[in-house]
Amino acid sequence: MDKTIEQAYALAREQYAQLGVDAEKALEQLAGIPISLHCWQGDDVGGFERAGAELSGGGIQATGNYPGKARTLEELRKDLDKALSLIPGRHRLNLHACYLDNGGRFVDRDQIELRHFQSWIDWAKERRMGMDFNPTFFSHPKAADGFTLSHPDKAIRQFWIEHGIRCRRIGAEMGRQLGSATVTNVWIPDGFKDIPADRTAPRERLKESLDALFAERLDPRCNLDAVESKLFGIGAESYTVGSHEFYLGYAVSRQKLLCLDAGHFHPTEVISDKISSVLAFVPGLLLHVSRPVRWDSDHVVILDDELRAVAREIVRSGRLDRIHIGLDFFDASINRIAAWVIGSRNLLKALLTALLEPADTLRQFEGRFDYTARLAWMEMLKTMPWPAVWEYYCLKNNVPSERRWLEEVRRYETDVLSKRNS
Ligand code: RNT
Ligand code: ZN
């Protein structure tokens, strides 16, 4: 088995070399690209604020009731370890504030401190992983009106500002302890179900709240701020305060990272074309790689054309240092560990095919207005033997091949997940 993988790789490497592409170098580059694995796929965006509590709301919703969901911190960590063992490379953990370790005693969002996250930081440190962080502005009584940072009530806004301030400080401390900047991403669900009478005031309040939330200067080597826009959510179909234009303006004027979530635009609008535009004006990007099916459905990421286009844009930009890649999907209708593995491996495969592109040659064709050769080569590249390179990468990283990883998940399902009765 291993032998055939090595042989197939040797042949593939040779074929790529004939195109002027160094497959070995592509694998080295791939190994240097961390993906931020979202904790919330493990328990359907539940979190651990209150034992056994179902936390949804805020216009996001996981659907399905596949058995075996993580019910505790320990279970989630075990599941994450399992998923990570099936994904080649070293990655990051993307944590939401509602996954705090409160020792079983409720701590409200405006009271959280570093100590509630220290066990996660230690967990990441042991695995030599970086961490990213998210204040949680949903699933809370003070978000029940559908407004948080833009709420008309000043006291409610202040509560959420305080949450954000604390999260940034915690994020910075995570980044400091782990030796790699934490991206702390602000997403709020604020919006109206039906046609607003006033579109302006909530946006003015949001701008003011964000300025207060971000007022403290933090070391960018420890914490980077990102803001995430959205088009609509369940119950916020007509108007979202933090729209794309709002946050684009905010990120450019305040020099924040802009988070582009693949599911947060009109159904035919894609984020692959936005990367090069936005990068010209903001210090960095955070990508929420997701798969919208007709709407912001957060389906598990598959290896489709748009994923490959996003990966190509990331690689072609040459600004991997400024592009932070996270996953954002939650499917409760299939095995949750398999969901992580499928989505992450697909993203890595897409990045690999992008790294195996003869970028200079394609650019030269374009520079000579030889669009015939450009199109012919782009199509030819689709049938190049990148799967052999991918299998070799998995083998080298001690991770099961495409055909084998599911067996591992099945075994874990029998041994571990099926014993959880939630
Ligand atoms: C919601 C946003 C946001 C969330 C996570 C859980 O529409 O995409 O990123 O999915 O914060
Ligand atoms: Zn998102």
Coordinates of C-alpha atoms and ligand atoms in Angstrom, one line a residue, residues 228 259 261 264 288 328, ligand 2:
E228 CA -17.5 39.6 10.1
C259 CA -13.7 38.3 7.8
D261 CA -17.7 34.1 5.3
H264 CA -22.7 35.6 3.9
H288 CA -14.7 31.6 7.1
D328 CA -17.2 27.7 9.6
Ligands
ZN2 ZN -18.8 32.8 9.9

